[in-house]
Amino acid sequence: MNYQDVNAETIDRWVKEGWEWGKPVDHETLVQAQKGDWDILLTPTKPVPKDWLGDLKGKKVLGLASGGGQQMPILSAAGAKCTVLDYSDQQLESERLVAEREGYDIEIVKADMTKPLPFEDGAFDLVIQPVANCYIAELQGMFNEVARVLAPGGAFLMGFDNGINYFFADEKETEVVNIMPFNPLKNPDQMAQLEKDDSGVQFSHSLEEEIGGQLKAGLTLTDLYEDTNGEGHLHELHIPTFVATRCVKKG
């Protein structure tokens, strides 16, 4: 079994156990979204600025590794034509259930974002990706595919872990123990940490990989912001552990 399959099974289990990022939005949230009162998260606590998204009416949006019934229902209620891609059956089932409950259409695609994306060139006006690339070992291929499926002038909005969380081996977040980059495929001790905590297979990535990789794919960075874990020792110290970026594909 490859690590992607391990992660898909792990996330399916988390969702069944009540994982925060696998809980679909409720009906009232979508009613408010239809009235223009909405926001989405790509990192734990800070909403995405509205000007990052622009007018969504009629826009073709891809939620990349964005299953769970959180971002896509809201963007659909705001007028977007949404497609969601994920490899977790449970996350995709949440998308299905919300769409059926609320009566909107969404294209649901089960696929692995480490592989070529099953879409035509320039198919989307907007691609969004909440924190997810910590579950893949190599980023550049994904960024190249995002750039390919974006239409000229389209935007890629991504949240990601800046690597600090991987310094630590326990929830106290006080003792730095791990060698960077955190890569359990190359470090058995790090794999043992993940297995002990039922954390799937995760990887740290540098800013060179995260931001530099988007630039190498031909995208242009227009804005970014930082966020914390939302809880725990690092959060209490106001230490940012996440970044969200907005990049565009020039026309």
XYZ file of C-alpha atoms in Angstrom:
251
model
C 0.000 0.000 0.000
C 1.362 3.453 -0.903
C 1.254 6.374 1.516
C -1.610 8.052 -0.380
C -3.822 5.027 0.289
C -2.823 5.100 3.958
C -3.833 8.753 4.153
C -7.151 8.197 2.389
C -8.036 5.434 4.844
C -6.858 7.537 7.791
C -8.956 10.539 6.791
C -11.995 8.325 6.241
C -11.586 7.100 9.819
C -11.095 10.637 11.187
C -14.311 11.773 9.516
C -16.261 8.903 11.070
C -14.795 9.907 14.458
C -15.965 13.515 14.087
C -12.894 15.267 12.599
C -13.327 19.057 12.613
C -12.454 19.372 8.927
C -14.916 16.671 7.937
C -18.074 18.244 9.396
C -20.341 19.655 6.658
C -21.817 23.136 6.978
C -25.413 23.370 8.154
C -28.447 24.642 6.259
C -28.547 28.035 7.990
C -24.954 28.762 6.982
C -25.897 28.266 3.329
C -29.031 30.402 3.669
C -26.810 33.222 4.900
C -24.311 32.569 2.104
C -27.064 33.003 -0.481
C -27.681 36.439 1.060
C -24.011 37.349 0.680
C -23.021 36.711 4.299
C -20.299 34.066 4.168
C -16.653 33.237 4.500
C -14.406 30.200 4.029
C -11.283 28.932 5.770
C -8.103 27.634 4.159
C -6.183 27.710 7.468
C -7.435 27.057 11.021
C -8.885 30.422 12.065
C -8.566 33.322 9.582
C -11.239 33.680 6.878
C -10.063 34.176 3.300
C -10.310 37.874 2.299
C -13.307 38.406 0.034
C -11.224 40.301 -2.523
C -9.137 37.151 -3.012
C -12.234 35.493 -4.457
C -14.024 38.307 -6.285
C -17.447 37.878 -7.842
C -18.169 34.150 -7.848
C -21.331 34.139 -9.954
C -20.826 31.698 -12.808
C -17.164 31.111 -11.960
C -15.815 27.593 -12.411
C -14.179 26.553 -9.130
C -12.101 23.485 -8.313
C -11.821 22.447 -4.671
C -8.533 20.551 -4.675
C -8.366 18.009 -1.827
C -11.280 20.059 -0.511
C -13.910 17.464 0.336
C -15.877 17.574 3.551
C -18.808 19.798 2.709
C -17.294 23.028 3.990
C -15.869 25.310 1.278
C -17.671 23.977 -1.792
C -21.251 24.331 -0.478
C -20.597 27.952 0.504
C -19.007 28.826 -2.823
C -21.892 27.100 -4.621
C -24.381 29.161 -2.594
C -22.420 32.272 -3.606
C -23.027 31.435 -7.278
C -19.980 29.394 -8.319
C -20.079 26.241 -10.442
C -18.065 23.859 -8.304
C -16.043 20.708 -8.784
C -14.480 18.923 -5.818
C -11.573 16.492 -6.014
C -10.524 14.323 -3.085
C -9.357 10.765 -2.419
C -11.358 10.297 0.767
C -14.659 8.513 0.238
C -16.045 9.966 3.450
C -15.113 13.535 2.522
C -16.732 13.130 -0.885
C -19.816 11.578 0.661
C -20.195 14.725 2.790
C -20.148 16.784 -0.406
C -22.794 14.539 -1.918
C -25.055 14.721 1.124
C -24.919 18.526 1.385
C -25.593 18.979 -2.347
C -28.601 16.651 -2.145
C -29.869 18.353 1.005
C -29.580 21.844 -0.472
C -30.474 21.036 -4.070
C -27.439 22.300 -5.975
C -25.216 20.586 -8.535
C -21.561 19.782 -7.937
C -19.147 17.605 -9.875
C -17.565 15.107 -7.475
C -14.294 13.495 -8.532
C -12.404 10.838 -6.614
C -8.737 11.233 -7.515
C -5.262 11.715 -6.076
C -3.762 15.214 -6.391
C -0.268 13.717 -6.713
C -1.322 12.404 -10.145
C -2.209 14.365 -13.307
C -5.523 16.090 -12.708
C -8.404 14.703 -14.828
C -9.392 18.081 -16.307
C -8.739 19.989 -19.516
C -6.279 22.849 -19.765
C -7.744 26.145 -18.531
C -10.884 24.486 -17.136
C -11.197 26.598 -13.961
C -11.342 30.251 -12.981
C -10.412 29.482 -9.395
C -8.674 26.617 -7.607
C -8.790 26.487 -3.817
C -6.883 24.132 -1.555
C -7.270 24.174 2.224
C -4.355 22.745 4.203
C -3.710 19.421 2.480
C -0.313 19.323 0.834
C 1.259 18.198 4.134
C -0.108 14.795 3.077
C 1.976 14.584 -0.100
C 5.722 14.141 -0.455
C 6.399 16.200 -3.582
C 4.662 19.456 -4.470
C 5.984 20.646 -7.811
C 3.980 18.253 -9.950
C 0.773 19.344 -8.230
C 1.574 23.024 -8.727
C 2.309 22.404 -12.396
C -1.083 20.715 -12.766
C -2.872 23.551 -10.953
C -1.289 26.050 -13.340
C -2.341 23.905 -16.297
C -6.024 23.639 -15.320
C -6.325 27.338 -14.417
C -7.675 29.652 -17.080
C -5.589 32.753 -17.885
C -6.310 35.308 -15.184
C -7.456 32.571 -12.806
C -6.359 32.367 -9.178
C -5.021 29.628 -6.919
C -5.779 30.030 -3.212
C -3.904 27.649 -0.919
C -3.442 27.162 2.810
C -0.389 25.293 4.072
C 1.605 24.405 7.172
C 4.863 26.383 7.376
C 6.721 23.437 8.954
C 6.981 24.616 12.562
C 4.442 22.083 13.813
C 6.770 19.301 12.701
C 9.574 20.449 15.028
C 7.829 18.726 17.930
C 7.060 15.121 18.817
C 4.195 15.685 21.255
C 1.246 17.963 21.906
C 3.123 20.088 24.475
C 4.970 21.870 21.620
C 7.860 22.822 23.892
C 10.841 20.633 22.915
C 12.271 20.742 19.402
C 13.334 17.206 18.496
C 12.774 16.542 14.803
C 15.255 16.923 11.987
C 13.878 18.907 9.057
C 12.484 18.250 6.594
C 9.999 15.977 8.307
C 9.770 13.002 5.957
C 8.617 9.696 7.431
C 9.420 7.839 4.217
C 13.092 8.565 4.912
C 13.049 8.698 8.725
C 11.682 5.651 10.613
C 11.544 7.568 13.907
C 9.260 10.153 12.329
C 7.039 7.436 10.884
C 6.797 5.924 14.363
C 5.681 9.294 15.751
C 2.886 9.512 13.182
C 1.757 5.929 13.745
C 1.653 6.480 17.510
C -0.630 9.499 17.065
C -2.731 8.018 14.221
C -1.680 10.958 12.044
C -1.434 9.275 8.669
C 1.700 9.998 6.646
C 2.640 13.682 6.728
C 5.473 15.803 5.372
C 6.906 19.224 6.141
C 7.628 21.557 3.226
C 9.800 24.646 3.073
C 8.719 28.059 1.811
C 10.984 27.408 -1.171
C 8.816 24.423 -2.026
C 5.479 26.039 -1.157
C 5.862 29.521 -2.620
C 8.829 28.947 -4.890
C 7.065 25.930 -6.373
C 4.062 28.023 -7.368
C 6.339 30.586 -8.977
C 8.213 27.861 -10.868
C 4.852 26.636 -12.179
C 4.365 30.040 -13.793
C 2.012 31.573 -11.225
C 2.405 35.053 -9.741
C 2.062 35.679 -6.011
C -0.342 38.544 -5.269
C -0.919 38.250 -1.509
C -0.496 36.093 1.583
C -1.371 35.974 5.261
C -0.328 33.928 8.289
C -2.395 32.028 10.858
C -1.898 30.024 14.053
C -3.009 26.534 15.072
C -6.024 28.037 16.800
C -5.158 26.218 20.028
C -2.181 24.883 21.983
C 1.130 26.297 23.216
C 2.283 27.819 19.926
C -1.091 29.490 19.460
C -0.933 30.945 22.970
C 2.458 32.437 22.071
C 0.968 33.895 18.854
C 3.420 31.907 16.725
C 2.133 31.573 13.150
C 2.246 28.011 11.872
C 0.187 28.340 8.701
C 0.286 30.502 5.584
C -2.328 31.189 2.934
C -1.265 32.410 -0.502
C -3.058 33.816 -3.504
C -1.362 33.304 -6.855
C -2.682 34.101 -10.324
C -2.050 32.787 -13.794
C -1.255 35.713 -16.035
C -3.423 36.141 -19.098
